[in-house]
Amino acid sequence: MRKTLIYISVVIAVTLLIYTIAWFLIISFIASNINQQYGNRYIAANSIDSEQKYFIKFNKVVGYGFPFKIALQVIGWHEEGENSIIEFNSPIYIGYDLLKQACFVSYFGDATGRYKPIELGFGTKFESGNYSFIAKMPLSFKLFKIFIQKKDPFEIINFIKKLELTSEKTKIFDLVDGQKLYDEDHTIISFSLERNKYYTDLEDFKNNVPQKLNVTYSTNILESNVINRRIPAGLLLYRFAWPIPFSFEGRFYIKTNKSLYSEFAKDLEIKMISSKFSSSIQESLTTLLYQSKVEEGSNDSHLKVESKIDLKPGFSDNILNSIQYLLSYISLLPNSSSLIEELQYINSNKDKFNLTELENHQYIFDLDINFFARKKDIMRAQINNLSLFSNNTGFRLSSECRLDAFRKFDIKGLIVFNNYLKATDIITNYFFNLGRFKTFSEDSRIVYKEGTKYFLRTISDHPDSNSGDISFEYNLDSSNIEKGKIGSVDFNKFLPLYYLALYKKASEKIHIGDNVTKRIQELVPDFNEYHSLLKQLMIQPFLEVDSDVWQEVIK
């Protein structure tokens, strides 16, 4: 028994000695070759989006990770682009982890990105707790054969179980004033393919693409001040810097029933199995399904979204305060002067656009829509459901639209408003403070708000109902748009009926001794453009707008 233990101990010791010698010999050989061929020399490389060219350089590589990692430390990593230089103050680690059965590239430490000319001092400092790219790839005899027999290296894709990018405790600071521009607790992105065959090369992959790609994404952004700021991230630290603090967790998949890479999108399914978004102003849970199928002579797609959204206190202030940032981007768009004027007005009159009544409520959003495209019938869109509700207040819409080869269309559907008075209050409070209504008096805006409610009830499917809900069945045909119908009236009667409703509500504000015509025009400034309509309505002073008057107008 003792001899057996001694024998086993000797075997283990010799094995460890051989492994140790082999590890150091192999790593030293690899490091020496890399240093001779590439050390302190510029190597050309492209950015991820291929829009920028970089030259990378390092001082030297040395062995790292004994005994459970076969890896190298890359010391003095340096990236130089057309406009920037990025220098890494700590080593980059590249290799294979025997315990985790994974290839890795990792970095933790500081890096400095400077804009050229560097004498000006503009740039950023990166602090990274852990930035790593990992490919889960268990060792196997087949994997060794690829290297020994010098087969196409693309075959390695068959052994990759999962790709994962991890970034932890990352902070970005401005070099000039030390301001913290970005603070990220973590970001984790992982990808895994569901393969149906063994790939021998890239061409084989293109002709037999995997049927499904699974994606998970998790991030928590603690602070972001990167709007209107450029960050020289370079290659290794390249990232998308989100403009707002938030956290997100989601699981997705992308699926196809096509084999050819060129036809990948012709039978596509994208599903967001679950996602949770949280910020200081809202939280949401969302699922999404998108399906698309292209065949000869047809193109069909389906989109379904279900979301629960909770708006927190501070939502209103945050939305209104963000307008100032939006202006700088919108100003770059063509024909944006009118929009800029409206946004500037909102920004200067935030009290008129307070959204606090929307806070501390949960909203249920649903969308279910189909698109069909045919050679003879160019397009048909079918909205099975579009709805937004908070408790018992909200709307639900269904619709079908056809568009033919001659650009003629017909639309029919149904829209239902639950608790329409509340919904109308919310919308008109903001709408009647914009555009031409900005110059209207407060009394005038009240008339327009009350007139709109009265108008909607009167043209609805059931104008005599006392319910707090209203519905509008609609049917519009481009060949005879005036005879289209919304609710209980023809489309060409909308304008006179709307102003009749405004006239009714304005007439209720008239007091004894008022100049009726002048007062009506003050309360409804639009009548300055419709003198004949006003005269028609004022055949009798203080005309009582009853059902007979409505019926006369809609004949």
XYZ file of C-alpha atoms in Angstrom:
555
model
C 0.000 0.000 0.000
C 2.840 2.338 0.937
C 4.682 1.553 -2.302
C 1.510 2.272 -4.257
C 1.126 5.686 -2.616
C 4.780 6.473 -3.287
C 4.347 5.387 -6.898
C 1.237 7.568 -7.319
C 2.990 10.521 -5.676
C 5.993 10.157 -7.984
C 3.742 9.961 -11.051
C 1.849 13.090 -9.955
C 5.092 14.936 -9.185
C 6.649 13.990 -12.524
C 3.448 14.934 -14.361
C 3.345 18.318 -12.629
C 7.028 18.853 -13.381
C 6.542 17.999 -17.044
C 3.435 20.241 -17.206
C 5.324 23.097 -15.522
C 8.298 22.822 -17.858
C 6.012 22.472 -20.894
C 3.877 25.447 -19.812
C 6.862 27.768 -19.434
C 8.571 26.516 -22.609
C 5.431 26.902 -24.737
C 4.478 30.300 -23.313
C 8.067 31.567 -23.578
C 8.251 30.380 -27.195
C 4.947 32.051 -28.120
C 5.834 35.283 -26.302
C 9.286 35.401 -27.907
C 7.881 34.975 -31.418
C 5.205 37.628 -30.870
C 7.731 40.084 -29.445
C 10.100 39.545 -32.366
C 7.429 39.963 -35.040
C 5.115 42.575 -33.523
C 6.700 44.151 -30.439
C 6.972 47.972 -30.635
C 5.610 47.954 -34.190
C 2.427 49.543 -35.498
C -0.255 47.118 -36.694
C -3.155 48.374 -38.836
C -6.707 47.644 -37.614
C -10.265 48.881 -38.197
C -12.888 49.964 -35.676
C -15.973 47.802 -35.110
C -18.053 49.936 -37.482
C -15.126 49.955 -39.992
C -15.425 53.727 -40.275
C -12.103 54.481 -38.593
C -8.631 53.058 -39.038
C -6.310 52.544 -36.092
C -2.704 51.573 -35.565
C -2.092 49.456 -32.487
C 1.244 48.915 -30.754
C 2.483 47.192 -27.596
C 5.845 47.067 -25.822
C 6.029 43.340 -25.126
C 4.112 40.228 -24.071
C 5.013 37.921 -21.173
C 3.586 34.658 -19.871
C 0.707 34.783 -17.405
C -1.696 32.534 -15.505
C 0.286 29.454 -14.422
C -0.941 26.830 -13.730
C -4.613 27.000 -14.811
C -4.385 29.634 -17.520
C -2.418 29.507 -20.737
C -2.203 33.224 -21.309
C -0.131 36.306 -22.046
C 0.125 39.760 -20.541
C 0.254 42.448 -23.216
C 2.175 45.370 -21.733
C 2.061 48.943 -23.029
C -0.999 48.618 -25.296
C -1.367 51.736 -27.437
C -4.040 52.646 -30.037
C -3.670 55.566 -32.420
C -6.446 56.750 -34.702
C -6.825 59.672 -37.045
C -8.040 61.971 -34.264
C -7.113 60.269 -31.005
C -4.582 58.241 -29.022
C -5.549 55.717 -26.326
C -2.943 54.442 -23.862
C -3.504 51.570 -21.416
C -1.727 51.900 -18.088
C -2.196 48.245 -17.071
C -1.587 44.987 -18.959
C -4.192 43.356 -21.185
C -4.658 39.617 -20.584
C -5.244 37.224 -23.493
C -5.439 33.446 -23.278
C -7.344 30.304 -22.311
C -8.723 29.439 -18.859
C -8.480 25.681 -18.260
C -10.884 25.703 -15.316
C -13.575 27.789 -17.039
C -12.913 26.142 -20.421
C -12.981 29.521 -22.143
C -10.844 31.860 -24.236
C -10.652 35.376 -22.849
C -9.446 38.921 -23.398
C -9.634 41.011 -20.228
C -8.531 44.340 -18.845
C -8.832 46.022 -15.465
C -7.176 49.296 -14.636
C -6.912 52.797 -16.095
C -6.646 54.004 -19.671
C -6.316 57.493 -21.125
C -7.854 58.689 -24.386
C -6.526 61.965 -25.815
C -7.629 63.956 -28.830
C -5.035 65.238 -31.242
C -3.171 67.496 -30.904
C -2.542 65.997 -27.466
C -0.862 69.213 -26.287
C -4.337 70.756 -25.876
C -5.149 68.234 -23.144
C -8.632 67.254 -24.363
C -9.744 63.700 -23.722
C -10.999 61.249 -21.126
C -9.755 58.900 -18.435
C -11.228 55.387 -18.201
C -11.399 53.394 -14.977
C -12.402 49.776 -15.485
C -13.005 47.234 -12.726
C -13.223 44.427 -15.262
C -13.655 44.539 -19.017
C -13.601 41.098 -20.608
C -14.605 39.202 -23.714
C -15.089 35.465 -23.136
C -15.730 32.619 -25.571
C -16.941 29.447 -23.832
C -15.063 26.724 -25.720
C -14.519 23.353 -23.979
C -11.362 21.494 -24.970
C -11.739 18.381 -27.126
C -9.660 16.135 -29.348
C -11.438 17.517 -32.442
C -10.434 21.038 -31.449
C -6.767 20.014 -31.183
C -6.955 18.361 -34.614
C -7.916 21.694 -36.191
C -4.630 23.204 -35.014
C -2.479 20.105 -35.569
C -3.776 19.461 -39.097
C -3.911 23.215 -39.885
C -7.538 23.085 -40.975
C -9.648 26.142 -41.731
C -9.705 28.106 -38.426
C -13.370 28.925 -39.065
C -14.146 25.403 -37.807
C -13.537 26.711 -34.296
C -17.053 28.208 -34.407
C -18.415 24.675 -33.911
C -16.861 24.518 -30.442
C -17.973 27.933 -29.178
C -20.888 27.473 -26.788
C -21.363 31.110 -25.841
C -19.819 34.542 -26.379
C -19.985 36.984 -23.489
C -18.921 40.612 -23.137
C -18.689 41.876 -19.556
C -17.959 45.382 -18.323
C -17.972 46.084 -14.579
C -17.436 49.199 -12.469
C -16.535 51.440 -15.396
C -16.127 55.187 -14.925
C -15.187 57.841 -17.481
C -13.814 61.266 -16.489
C -13.030 64.399 -18.477
C -9.286 65.147 -18.527
C -9.739 68.922 -18.431
C -12.026 69.494 -15.444
C -12.241 65.991 -13.940
C -16.034 65.827 -14.406
C -17.479 62.330 -14.228
C -19.029 61.713 -17.632
C -20.147 58.117 -17.201
C -20.608 55.627 -14.367
C -21.572 52.080 -15.267
C -22.127 49.431 -12.612
C -22.181 46.627 -15.159
C -23.029 45.599 -18.698
C -23.255 41.935 -19.702
C -24.108 40.789 -23.231
C -24.104 37.126 -24.221
C -24.736 35.335 -27.529
C -25.264 31.650 -28.249
C -26.055 29.907 -31.544
C -28.286 26.878 -32.013
C -26.514 25.030 -34.829
C -27.925 22.191 -36.914
C -24.655 21.000 -38.493
C -20.858 21.025 -38.307
C -19.360 23.903 -40.321
C -16.208 23.277 -42.340
C -15.605 26.849 -43.541
C -17.201 30.288 -43.944
C -18.908 29.354 -47.210
C -20.522 26.353 -45.545
C -21.769 28.673 -42.796
C -23.286 31.105 -45.334
C -25.130 28.263 -47.063
C -26.418 26.722 -43.819
C -26.835 29.505 -41.290
C -27.767 28.599 -37.692
C -31.503 28.636 -37.143
C -31.485 30.552 -33.876
C -29.406 33.145 -32.032
C -30.087 33.641 -28.308
C -29.174 36.972 -26.726
C -29.218 38.186 -23.127
C -28.481 41.771 -22.165
C -28.150 43.304 -18.718
C -26.901 46.756 -17.780
C -27.040 49.286 -14.964
C -25.992 52.853 -15.794
C -25.616 54.920 -12.608
C -24.733 58.293 -14.139
C -24.473 59.717 -17.652
C -23.364 63.164 -18.783
C -22.291 62.300 -22.320
C -24.896 64.265 -24.293
C -23.029 66.561 -26.696
C -19.731 65.011 -25.530
C -17.357 62.925 -27.641
C -15.367 60.140 -25.996
C -12.212 58.691 -27.621
C -12.861 55.040 -26.736
C -10.726 53.429 -29.444
C -10.903 49.704 -30.189
C -10.698 47.653 -27.003
C -12.876 49.962 -24.896
C -15.336 50.701 -27.710
C -18.868 50.922 -26.318
C -22.226 52.595 -26.740
C -22.558 55.230 -24.019
C -26.219 55.568 -23.037
C -27.383 59.181 -22.546
C -29.467 58.516 -19.398
C -29.078 56.498 -16.171
C -31.179 53.301 -16.179
C -31.084 49.570 -15.656
C -32.234 46.900 -18.087
C -32.476 43.124 -18.197
C -33.713 41.303 -21.251
C -33.734 37.976 -23.091
C -34.179 37.802 -26.870
C -33.856 35.417 -29.739
C -33.541 35.795 -33.503
C -34.821 32.827 -35.489
C -34.980 31.952 -39.183
C -36.245 29.020 -41.244
C -33.977 29.861 -44.189
C -30.626 28.194 -44.802
C -28.886 30.746 -47.019
C -27.305 33.767 -45.369
C -28.575 35.976 -48.219
C -32.154 34.875 -47.419
C -31.823 35.077 -43.646
C -34.358 37.932 -43.297
C -36.955 36.375 -45.607
C -38.360 34.130 -42.892
C -37.496 35.879 -39.666
C -38.750 35.839 -36.099
C -37.475 38.143 -33.364
C -38.835 37.688 -29.867
C -38.158 39.648 -26.708
C -39.029 36.928 -24.232
C -38.816 39.301 -21.296
C -37.389 42.720 -20.571
C -37.356 44.949 -17.529
C -36.449 48.620 -17.854
C -36.048 50.852 -14.818
C -35.003 54.475 -14.426
C -35.593 57.293 -11.964
C -38.836 58.223 -13.747
C -40.368 54.948 -14.927
C -40.355 51.165 -14.835
C -41.630 48.845 -17.525
C -42.047 45.149 -18.291
C -42.256 44.387 -22.010
C -42.578 41.427 -24.351
C -42.283 41.727 -28.130
C -42.746 39.446 -31.112
C -41.862 40.336 -34.710
C -42.374 37.909 -37.593
C -41.629 38.488 -41.264
C -42.001 36.200 -44.269
C -41.071 37.081 -47.853
C -42.162 34.850 -50.715
C -42.546 35.391 -54.438
C -45.130 38.125 -54.882
C -45.810 38.642 -51.187
C -44.320 40.140 -48.035
C -46.100 39.533 -44.728
C -45.125 40.713 -41.261
C -46.584 40.701 -37.777
C -45.714 42.802 -34.726
C -47.061 42.252 -31.221
C -46.025 44.298 -28.174
C -47.298 44.036 -24.601
C -45.994 46.424 -21.970
C -46.727 47.516 -18.406
C -45.350 50.983 -17.640
C -45.203 52.651 -14.220
C -44.495 56.392 -14.234
C -42.715 57.623 -11.099
C -42.662 61.060 -9.436
C -40.281 63.322 -11.341
C -41.374 62.061 -14.772
C -42.822 65.452 -15.726
C -39.767 67.482 -14.703
C -37.400 65.068 -16.420
C -39.296 65.121 -19.720
C -39.599 68.908 -19.774
C -35.959 69.423 -18.799
C -34.805 67.148 -21.634
C -36.241 69.519 -24.249
C -33.205 71.787 -23.976
C -30.957 68.870 -25.002
C -33.268 67.848 -27.855
C -33.137 71.294 -29.427
C -29.464 70.975 -30.347
C -30.191 67.766 -32.294
C -33.451 68.867 -33.912
C -31.817 72.069 -35.166
C -29.681 69.868 -37.453
C -32.775 68.454 -39.195
C -34.138 70.054 -42.391
C -37.373 72.072 -42.201
C -37.394 71.956 -38.416
C -37.987 75.653 -37.661
C -41.668 75.187 -36.709
C -40.899 72.276 -34.402
C -38.029 74.196 -32.795
C -40.345 77.156 -32.187
C -42.885 74.929 -30.424
C -40.240 73.216 -28.293
C -38.703 76.550 -27.316
C -42.147 77.746 -26.250
C -42.676 74.619 -24.129
C -39.217 75.047 -22.614
C -40.031 78.647 -21.638
C -43.537 77.838 -20.342
C -43.107 74.540 -18.511
C -45.886 75.361 -16.065
C -48.431 75.102 -18.906
C -47.278 71.607 -19.832
C -47.029 70.011 -16.407
C -47.360 66.227 -16.660
C -47.523 65.401 -12.951
C -51.092 64.087 -13.239
C -49.671 61.213 -15.302
C -47.294 60.180 -12.511
C -47.885 57.392 -9.960
C -50.017 55.435 -12.427
C -49.545 52.147 -14.264
C -50.210 52.082 -17.999
C -50.983 48.972 -20.041
C -49.901 49.244 -23.684
C -50.806 46.642 -26.319
C -50.088 46.574 -30.032
C -50.998 43.779 -32.439
C -50.581 44.608 -36.127
C -50.209 42.736 -39.424
C -48.843 44.003 -42.748
C -49.552 42.237 -46.036
C -48.011 43.239 -49.363
C -49.091 41.692 -52.680
C -48.389 42.486 -56.319
C -52.019 43.231 -57.126
C -52.986 44.663 -53.745
C -49.906 46.755 -52.898
C -50.445 46.870 -49.161
C -52.909 45.928 -46.483
C -52.366 46.908 -42.867
C -54.505 45.362 -40.170
C -54.382 46.725 -36.637
C -55.921 43.974 -34.538
C -55.430 46.007 -31.376
C -53.775 49.263 -30.388
C -54.611 50.241 -26.832
C -53.329 52.271 -23.914
C -55.069 52.168 -20.531
C -54.540 53.372 -17.002
C -57.187 51.827 -14.760
C -60.436 52.518 -16.626
C -59.165 55.445 -18.716
C -57.729 54.955 -22.184
C -58.465 53.989 -25.754
C -58.652 50.896 -27.940
C -58.374 50.952 -31.733
C -58.799 48.355 -34.461
C -58.415 49.133 -38.147
C -57.892 47.762 -41.623
C -56.340 49.778 -44.447
C -55.960 48.824 -48.105
C -53.728 50.631 -50.597
C -53.836 49.613 -54.271
C -51.443 50.124 -57.167
C -53.067 53.463 -58.007
C -52.525 54.831 -54.487
C -56.225 54.607 -53.764
C -57.053 53.593 -50.225
C -59.913 52.640 -47.986
C -59.783 52.557 -44.204
C -62.303 51.123 -41.792
C -62.221 50.348 -38.126
C -63.353 51.169 -34.614
C -61.929 53.342 -31.855
C -63.274 53.274 -28.296
C -62.470 55.790 -25.554
C -63.094 54.707 -21.974
C -63.733 57.590 -19.553
C -63.433 59.928 -22.537
C -63.940 63.127 -20.505
C -60.777 62.445 -18.486
C -58.811 61.416 -21.577
C -59.959 64.524 -23.458
C -59.022 66.748 -20.508
C -55.473 65.394 -20.479
C -54.957 65.777 -24.242
C -56.575 69.192 -24.675
C -54.721 70.672 -21.697
C -51.526 70.350 -23.732
C -52.807 70.626 -27.303
C -54.620 73.931 -26.778
C -51.424 75.537 -25.499
C -49.538 74.905 -28.749
C -49.521 76.309 -32.273
C -52.005 79.065 -32.969
C -53.657 78.442 -29.597
C -50.654 79.989 -27.833
C -52.099 83.454 -28.477
C -55.648 82.577 -27.400
C -57.046 83.807 -24.089
C -57.664 81.393 -21.220
C -61.442 81.828 -21.666
C -61.035 80.922 -25.327
C -59.100 77.759 -24.499
C -61.845 76.710 -22.073
C -64.424 77.116 -24.855
C -62.334 74.961 -27.198
C -61.885 72.269 -24.535
C -65.588 72.143 -23.669
C -66.557 72.355 -27.337
C -64.283 69.432 -28.199
C -65.888 67.215 -25.540
C -69.371 68.160 -26.732
C -68.396 67.584 -30.362
C -66.946 64.120 -29.678
C -70.012 62.962 -27.780
C -72.375 64.276 -30.469
C -70.675 62.618 -33.450
C -70.043 59.309 -31.633
C -71.827 56.077 -32.511
C -74.302 56.570 -29.658
C -74.701 60.339 -29.074
C -77.703 59.929 -26.767
C -75.941 57.541 -24.395
C -75.105 58.685 -20.861
C -72.108 56.363 -20.617
C -68.654 57.752 -19.850
C -67.337 55.701 -22.772
C -67.718 56.627 -26.439
C -66.949 54.818 -29.687
C -66.415 55.805 -33.313
C -66.830 53.353 -36.143
C -65.087 54.844 -39.171
C -64.955 54.179 -42.897
C -62.978 56.335 -45.349
C -62.570 55.760 -49.093
C -60.174 57.915 -51.134
C -62.492 57.720 -54.165
C -65.163 59.616 -52.207
C -63.531 60.983 -49.075
C -66.327 63.443 -48.320
C -68.812 60.612 -47.935
C -66.571 58.817 -45.512
C -68.053 58.311 -42.085
C -66.665 58.694 -38.589
C -69.055 57.874 -35.801
C -72.584 58.896 -36.723
C -71.738 61.655 -39.253
C -70.216 62.073 -42.703
C -66.649 63.318 -42.923
C -67.612 66.480 -44.848
C -69.829 67.571 -41.937
C -66.958 67.608 -39.454
C -65.988 71.259 -39.799
C -69.460 72.807 -39.515
C -70.369 70.492 -36.638
C -67.157 71.295 -34.799
C -67.723 75.032 -35.055
C -71.346 74.559 -34.141
C -70.131 72.889 -30.932
C -67.715 75.777 -30.305
C -70.513 78.269 -30.953
C -72.759 76.511 -28.457
C -70.108 76.582 -25.723
C -69.166 80.189 -26.529
C -72.814 81.299 -26.419
C -73.036 79.911 -22.887
C -70.359 82.436 -21.860
C -72.308 85.463 -23.165
C -73.567 87.875 -20.507
C -76.299 90.504 -20.692
C -74.951 93.654 -22.292
C -72.188 91.894 -24.249
C -71.707 92.559 -27.941
C -72.633 89.052 -29.045
C -70.734 88.959 -32.350
C -67.604 90.523 -30.892
C -67.651 88.263 -27.819
C -68.175 85.116 -29.908
C -65.203 86.093 -32.103
C -63.072 86.708 -29.013
C -63.901 83.292 -27.591
C -63.636 81.490 -30.953
C -60.998 83.388 -32.993
C -61.432 80.901 -35.854
C -64.734 82.580 -36.669
C -62.697 85.501 -38.020
C -61.984 83.195 -40.983
C -65.515 81.794 -41.169
C -67.738 84.892 -41.157
C -70.495 83.265 -43.219
C -70.678 80.310 -40.854
C -70.944 82.611 -37.847
C -73.727 84.638 -39.503
C -75.587 81.443 -40.263
C -75.348 80.362 -36.634
C -76.427 83.788 -35.364
C -79.727 83.973 -37.214
C -81.225 84.061 -33.740
C -79.261 85.516 -30.825
C -78.178 82.903 -28.271
C -79.202 80.142 -30.623
C -79.943 76.993 -28.636
C -78.047 74.169 -30.284
C -80.370 71.206 -29.905
C -80.788 67.925 -31.771
C -82.846 69.596 -34.503
C -80.035 72.037 -35.268
C -77.525 69.184 -35.448
C -79.733 67.224 -37.802
C -80.101 70.289 -40.022
C -76.322 70.651 -40.308
C -75.628 66.993 -41.043
C -78.205 66.653 -43.817
